[in-house]
Structure formats: C-alpha cells, structure tokens
Short mmCIF file of C-alpha atoms in Angstrom, two decimals:
data_model
loop_
_atom_site.label_atom_id
_atom_site.label_comp_id
_atom_site.label_asym_id
_atom_site.label_seq_id
_atom_site.Cartn_x
_atom_site.Cartn_y
_atom_site.Cartn_z
CA ARG A 444 0.00 0.00 0.00
CA TYR A 445 2.72 2.46 0.99
CA ILE A 446 5.51 1.15 -1.23
CA PRO A 447 4.57 3.27 -4.29
CA LEU A 448 4.89 6.37 -2.08
CA LEU A 449 8.61 5.69 -1.63
CA HIS A 450 9.18 7.21 -5.08
CA LYS A 451 8.15 10.56 -3.63
CA VAL A 452 10.48 10.46 -0.61
CA ASP A 453 13.29 13.03 -0.67
CA LEU A 454 16.01 11.88 1.73
CA ALA A 455 17.88 15.14 1.33
CA SER A 456 15.01 17.16 2.80
CA ILE A 457 14.60 15.30 6.10
CA SER A 458 16.60 15.65 9.31
CA ARG A 459 19.32 13.28 10.42
CA GLU A 460 17.10 11.64 13.08
CA GLU A 461 14.29 11.16 10.56
CA LYS A 462 16.68 9.66 8.03
CA VAL A 463 18.18 7.18 10.51
CA ALA A 464 14.75 6.07 11.77
CA PHE A 465 13.38 5.84 8.21
CA VAL A 466 16.31 3.75 6.94
CA LEU A 467 16.28 1.36 9.93
CA ASN A 468 12.54 0.75 9.50
CA LEU A 469 12.99 0.40 5.75
CA ILE A 470 15.68 -2.27 6.17
CA SER A 471 13.34 -4.39 8.30
CA GLY A 472 10.42 -3.84 5.93
CA LEU A 473 12.45 -4.64 2.81
CA ALA A 474 13.85 -7.81 4.41
CA ILE A 475 10.39 -9.05 5.40
CA HIS A 476 8.93 -8.15 1.99
CA GLY A 477 11.78 -9.88 0.19
CA ILE A 478 11.45 -13.05 2.27
CA VAL A 479 7.70 -13.20 1.63
CA GLU A 480 8.15 -12.54 -2.10
CA TYR A 481 11.20 -14.70 -2.88
CA GLY A 482 11.64 -17.01 0.10
CA PHE A 483 14.28 -17.08 2.81
CA PRO A 484 17.87 -17.14 1.46
CA ARG A 485 19.63 -20.26 2.70
CA THR A 486 22.82 -20.58 0.65
CA ARG A 487 25.76 -18.20 0.40
CA CYS A 488 24.93 -17.03 -3.10
CA GLU A 489 21.24 -16.65 -2.28
CA ARG A 490 22.16 -14.42 0.67
CA ALA A 491 24.47 -12.34 -1.50
CA TRP A 492 21.79 -11.96 -4.17
CA PHE A 493 19.15 -11.16 -1.55
CA SER A 494 21.26 -8.42 0.07
CA ARG A 495 22.24 -6.71 -3.18
CA CYS A 496 19.45 -7.33 -5.65
CA VAL A 497 16.18 -7.05 -3.69
CA ARG A 498 15.55 -3.31 -3.77
CA TYR A 499 13.18 -0.44 -3.20
CA SER A 500 13.16 2.73 -5.28
CA ILE A 501 13.42 5.74 -2.96
CA GLY A 502 13.06 9.09 -4.66
CA GLY A 503 13.83 7.45 -8.00
CA THR A 504 17.09 5.82 -6.79
CA PRO A 505 17.25 2.05 -6.17
CA PHE A 506 18.46 0.95 -2.74
CA SER A 507 19.14 -2.64 -1.70
CA LEU A 508 19.60 -3.93 1.85
CA ASP A 509 23.35 -3.64 1.38
CA ASP A 510 23.04 -0.05 0.11
CA LEU A 511 20.82 1.05 3.00
CA ALA A 512 23.04 -0.44 5.69
CA ARG A 513 26.49 0.25 4.25
CA ARG A 514 26.11 3.35 2.14
CA ILE A 515 23.73 5.38 4.29
CA LEU A 516 24.25 4.13 7.84
CA GLY A 517 27.84 2.99 7.39
CA VAL A 518 27.10 -0.35 9.09
CA ARG A 519 28.87 -3.42 7.74
CA VAL A 520 26.51 -6.38 7.84
CA GLY A 521 28.94 -9.08 6.78
CA GLY A 522 27.77 -11.93 4.61
CA PRO A 523 29.08 -13.89 1.63
CA ARG A 524 31.07 -12.39 -1.20
CA CYS A 525 29.64 -14.36 -4.10
CA PHE A 526 29.95 -12.76 -7.52
CA ILE A 527 26.62 -11.15 -8.29
CA ARG A 528 26.28 -9.27 -11.57
CA GLN A 529 24.01 -6.26 -11.47
CA ARG A 530 22.71 -3.93 -14.14
CA ALA A 531 22.86 -0.64 -12.32
CA LYS A 532 21.89 2.55 -14.04
CA GLU A 533 24.57 5.16 -14.53
CA GLY A 534 24.52 7.62 -11.66
CA ASP A 535 22.86 5.33 -9.11
CA GLY A 536 26.02 5.12 -7.01
CA HIS A 537 26.41 8.89 -7.06
CA MET A 538 22.80 9.46 -5.99
CA GLN A 539 23.19 6.95 -3.16
CA ALA A 540 26.42 8.59 -1.99
CA ILE A 541 24.61 11.93 -1.61
CA HIS A 542 22.54 10.52 1.26
CA VAL A 543 25.45 9.05 3.26
CA LEU A 544 25.39 10.22 6.87
CA PRO A 545 28.59 12.13 7.78
CA ALA A 546 28.88 10.52 11.23
CA THR A 547 27.04 7.34 12.16
CA ASP A 548 26.00 6.43 15.68
CA PRO A 549 27.65 3.07 16.62
CA ARG A 550 24.34 2.04 18.17
CA CYS A 551 22.96 1.64 14.63
CA LEU A 552 24.87 -1.63 14.31
CA ALA A 553 22.56 -2.99 17.01
CA ALA A 554 19.47 -1.96 15.05
CA VAL A 555 19.99 -3.38 11.53
CA ALA A 556 17.58 -6.33 11.37
CA ARG A 557 17.52 -8.42 8.16
CA GLY A 558 15.69 -11.51 9.38
CA PHE A 559 18.64 -13.72 10.31
CA ARG A 560 18.76 -15.48 13.66
CA SER A 561 21.81 -13.57 14.94
CA ASP A 562 20.43 -10.22 13.81
CA PRO A 563 18.89 -7.84 16.35
CA ARG A 564 15.18 -8.07 17.02
CA PRO A 565 13.16 -5.90 14.60
CA ARG A 566 11.89 -2.68 16.16
CA LEU A 567 9.90 0.33 15.04
CA TYR A 568 12.05 3.46 15.26
CA GLY A 569 10.76 7.01 15.47
CA ALA A 570 12.58 10.29 14.94
CA ASP A 571 11.34 11.71 18.25
CA THR A 572 12.32 8.62 20.26
CA LEU A 573 15.39 7.62 18.25
CA ASP A 574 17.88 8.11 21.08
CA SER A 575 15.99 5.92 23.55
CA ASP A 576 15.19 3.34 20.85
CA LEU A 577 18.85 2.98 19.88
CA ARG A 578 19.86 2.82 23.54
CA ASP A 579 17.43 -0.04 24.13
CA ALA A 580 18.66 -1.84 20.99
CA ALA A 581 22.31 -1.49 22.03
CA GLU A 582 21.53 -2.70 25.55
CA GLU A 583 19.70 -5.72 24.18
CA LEU A 584 22.56 -6.58 21.80
CA CYS A 585 25.24 -6.27 24.48
CA THR A 586 23.32 -7.98 27.27
CA GLU A 587 21.97 -10.92 25.28
CA GLY A 588 24.80 -11.29 22.76
CA ILE A 589 27.78 -11.39 25.13
CA GLU A 590 29.16 -14.38 27.02
CA LEU A 591 31.50 -13.96 30.00
CA ASP A 592 33.78 -16.72 31.28
CA ILE A 593 35.80 -15.70 34.35
CA LEU A 594 37.60 -19.04 34.70
CA ARG A 595 38.83 -19.03 31.11
CA ARG A 596 39.34 -15.26 31.15
CA CYS A 597 37.34 -14.90 27.95
CA ILE A 598 34.82 -12.38 26.65
CA VAL A 599 32.70 -13.50 23.67
CA LEU A 600 31.22 -10.62 21.66
CA PRO A 601 28.63 -10.55 18.83
CA ARG A 602 30.08 -10.96 15.34
CA VAL A 603 28.60 -7.63 14.22
CA LEU A 604 31.14 -5.83 16.46
CA LYS A 605 33.99 -7.48 14.57
CA TRP A 606 32.51 -6.44 11.23
CA ASN A 607 32.25 -2.82 12.47
CA ARG A 608 35.57 -2.37 14.23
CA SER A 609 36.03 0.85 12.27
CA PHE A 610 33.59 2.51 14.70
CA PHE A 611 36.12 2.09 17.50
CA PRO A 612 39.74 3.37 17.55
CA ASN A 613 41.00 0.30 19.44
CA ARG A 614 39.91 -2.78 21.38
CA GLU A 615 39.61 -0.97 24.69
CA SER A 616 37.25 1.63 23.25
CA MET A 617 35.07 -1.18 21.89
CA LEU A 618 34.94 -2.80 25.33
CA ASP A 619 34.16 0.58 26.92
CA TRP A 620 31.21 0.94 24.55
CA VAL A 621 30.01 -2.57 25.36
CA GLY A 622 30.29 -1.99 29.11
CA LYS A 623 28.33 1.23 28.80
CA HIS A 624 25.35 -0.61 27.32
CA LEU A 625 25.41 -3.71 29.51
CA ALA A 626 22.64 -4.32 32.03
CA GLU A 627 23.15 -5.66 35.53
CA PRO A 628 24.31 -8.15 36.73
CA LYS A 629 26.33 -8.83 33.59
CA ARG A 630 27.90 -5.37 33.73
CA THR A 631 29.45 -6.10 37.14
CA THR A 632 30.93 -9.39 35.90
CA PHE A 633 32.20 -7.68 32.76
CA MET A 634 33.95 -4.94 34.72
CA GLN A 635 35.39 -7.52 37.10
CA ILE A 636 36.98 -9.45 34.24
CA ARG A 637 38.48 -6.31 32.79
CA ARG A 638 39.72 -5.02 36.13
CA GLU A 639 41.06 -8.15 37.79
CA THR A 640 42.07 -10.34 34.88
CA ARG A 641 45.23 -9.84 32.88
CA GLY A 642 45.55 -11.15 29.37
CA TYR A 643 41.86 -11.89 28.93
CA GLN A 644 40.84 -13.08 25.48
CA ILE A 645 38.38 -11.43 23.13
CA ARG A 646 36.45 -13.74 20.84
CA PHE A 647 33.55 -13.19 18.48
CA ARG A 648 30.52 -15.43 18.27
CA ARG A 649 29.79 -17.24 15.04
CA PHE A 650 26.95 -15.61 13.11
CA ASP A 651 23.84 -17.75 12.71
CA TRP A 652 22.43 -17.30 9.19
CA GLY A 653 19.24 -19.22 9.96
CA SER A 654 15.82 -17.61 9.97
CA ASN A 655 14.77 -15.83 13.14
CA ALA A 656 11.19 -16.96 12.43
CA VAL A 657 12.15 -20.55 13.26
CA PRO A 658 13.16 -21.35 16.86
CA ALA A 659 16.74 -22.52 17.15
CA SER A 660 15.58 -25.57 19.13
CA SER A 661 13.11 -26.81 16.49
CA ASP A 662 15.57 -29.35 15.07
CA LEU A 663 16.38 -30.56 18.58
CA VAL A 664 12.68 -30.98 19.38
CA SER A 665 12.15 -33.02 16.22
CA LEU A 666 15.19 -35.16 17.03
CA ASN A 667 14.02 -35.77 20.59
CA LEU A 668 10.55 -36.70 19.34
CA GLU A 669 12.02 -39.17 16.87
CA ARG A 670 14.20 -40.71 19.57
CA ALA A 671 11.17 -41.04 21.87
CA VAL A 672 9.18 -42.86 19.17
CA LEU A 673 12.05 -45.26 18.44
CA ALA A 674 12.61 -45.90 22.14
CA ASP A 675 8.91 -46.67 22.65
CA ARG A 676 8.90 -49.04 19.69
CA ALA A 677 12.01 -50.84 20.95
CA LYS A 678 10.48 -51.10 24.41
CA ARG A 679 7.34 -52.77 23.11
CA ARG A 680 9.42 -54.90 20.73
CA THR A 681 6.75 -54.73 18.08
CA ALA A 682 7.65 -54.30 14.44
CA PRO A 683 5.27 -52.39 12.12
CA ASN A 684 2.99 -54.51 10.01
CA ALA A 685 3.08 -54.51 6.23
CA ASP A 686 0.19 -52.02 5.86
CA GLU A 687 1.85 -49.48 8.20
CA LEU A 688 5.18 -49.90 6.43
CA ALA A 689 3.62 -49.41 2.98
CA GLY A 690 1.68 -46.35 4.16
CA SER A 691 4.84 -44.85 5.66
CA GLU A 692 6.80 -45.37 2.43
CA ILE A 693 4.02 -43.76 0.36
CA GLY A 694 3.83 -40.81 2.74
CA ASP A 695 7.61 -40.30 2.64
CA ALA A 696 7.60 -40.42 -1.16
CA GLU A 697 4.81 -37.83 -1.31
CA HIS A 698 6.70 -35.52 1.04
CA ARG A 699 9.91 -35.85 -0.98
CA GLU A 700 8.08 -35.14 -4.23
CA ARG A 701 6.33 -32.10 -2.75
CA ASP A 702 9.61 -30.73 -1.40
CA ARG A 703 11.27 -31.28 -4.77
CA LEU A 704 8.52 -29.41 -6.64
CA GLU A 705 8.55 -26.52 -4.16
CA SER A 706 12.33 -26.24 -4.45
CA GLN A 707 12.17 -26.22 -8.24
CA ALA A 708 9.43 -23.56 -8.27
CA ARG A 709 11.36 -21.35 -5.86
CA ARG A 710 14.61 -21.72 -7.81
CA LYS A 711 12.82 -20.96 -11.10
CA ARG A 712 11.24 -17.87 -9.56
CA ILE A 713 14.60 -16.53 -8.43
CA LEU A 714 16.54 -17.43 -11.59
CA GLN A 715 14.05 -15.68 -13.84
CA TYR A 716 15.22 -12.42 -12.26
CA ARG A 717 18.89 -13.37 -12.10
CA GLY A 718 19.16 -14.65 -15.62
CA GLY A 719 21.44 -12.63 -17.83
CA GLY A 720 22.85 -10.73 -14.86
CA SER A 721 19.70 -8.77 -14.13
CA VAL A 722 18.34 -7.85 -10.78
CA CYS A 723 14.84 -8.44 -9.51
CA PRO A 724 12.21 -5.79 -10.15
CA ILE A 725 12.24 -2.91 -7.71
CA MET A 726 9.45 -3.60 -5.25
#
C-alpha cells in the first residue's frame, strides 16, 4: 500500500534523526517483503543476491539492503562475497552517496535487522524517540549477545562488532562501549573481568544465518521426538505390520516429491530475475 509512495520520498530534505529512523525501518520492511516474495535465502549465493538485488526505489534511486546499511548508515553487515552481476543505471552510485550520513552512531549496528537469527530483534524506530530506541537496541545486543567466562578469562562478543571495528579506535574503546550498554548483573561481571584479569581473550561469536522466524531448538525438538518414538517401539518390541510400512513409504515419497517441486518452483522464480545478470524488479 505504501511502497509506491517511496518514489516521492526526498532523503535530502529530512533531518538526520528522521533519516536514521526511516532507513532502519525500511531495512526491516524490505527484508520481510523480500522473504515473503522470494523465500528465505539459505545458501551463500542466495544471501548475496538477496542483500544486493532485492531493492526499493526511494526518490527514483534504487536501494538494496546492502546499500541502505552500508552506504547510508555505514554499518557493515557481513555476509558472503559471491559474484553477483548487477545492471545498475549510470549515476545510481552517485545518488546513493549523496545521502550518506557524515557521522554514524555506533548504536545503529545494534538496530539493523535483516531476518537472520543472529540479527537484532526488529523494532519500530521514530525520529522523536530515536535516542531511547537505539539505547534499548544497544543494551539488548550487548546484554543478550555477550558471554562472560571468568575461569577461562574470555569475553565473547557478537560478530557484528567485529565487522564494524572501524567505529572504535582500538579494542579498549570497543569494550568501553560494550560496558556502557550492559545491564546488571552482567555489567558487574564484565567490569570484574576487565579489572582483575590480565591477558583476557576477546572472541567473536559465530553468526547464525538461519531464519529468526524458526526457533533454534526446532531441530532438537524433532530429534528428541524421533528418539522417543524409536525408544517406545524398541520397548514394546513390536515391528510395524506390512500395511503401516507401505503407508509410511508412500507418505515419505509424497513428502519428498512435494519438497522437490517446491524447491524447483522457488529456484525458477529466483533465476528468472537473475538470468542474464539482471536484478529483480524494484518492489
């Protein structure tokens, strides 16, 4: 409903707070729209294509997820480096560069939500409440995304901090920023490790590229359910009869065939936009 109105948006005429809030909300909206339209990207090349080729036209200039995060906010979002050919119009890069923010708030790296499991939780940002919204997002990232191990003298940080080390002059300034946005009681433990421990290690957590719409424990639940069924069958020592076995084989074959057809349809839908090096239509 509101997507056609993006053509009329003039990013140069709005304030810095309005631009930051608008771009953060647009990143979340574009990611959700792209997932609904083209499916969730699961492979490296699909993620690269999704980040660079699924776009909105804002004021007549196309912007992808990568453009919005990197070019305007200055936030590096990581991801694969597959070779993706794009047919960009001449002058698009110049028009995008006009809207780059001169100085980006490091808290923006805690607000870029693209739908992956290790991404921050999507929020709705407003220009009037931007400072408090970013503070809450940074506190959530630092408090939930950091692991502290006093015995091993190790601090595990979110991967997004490693991708955006350019925001911080050195390691100590990064840790100062993290400590500033930590909530109790983790802040006390964090300060204790820094104050009393010499030679503590800094590590970065592996980024989870799974969908944040699917609980991380879903595979474990399925595995536990399967184990419970097998254990119950072994306990009763009863083998399935021929009718049950035949019905199970038919059901498995139907599921495999349905999955195969859905995969082919999804791949065909994506390749019809990637064929010949083109990008998908601007949504």
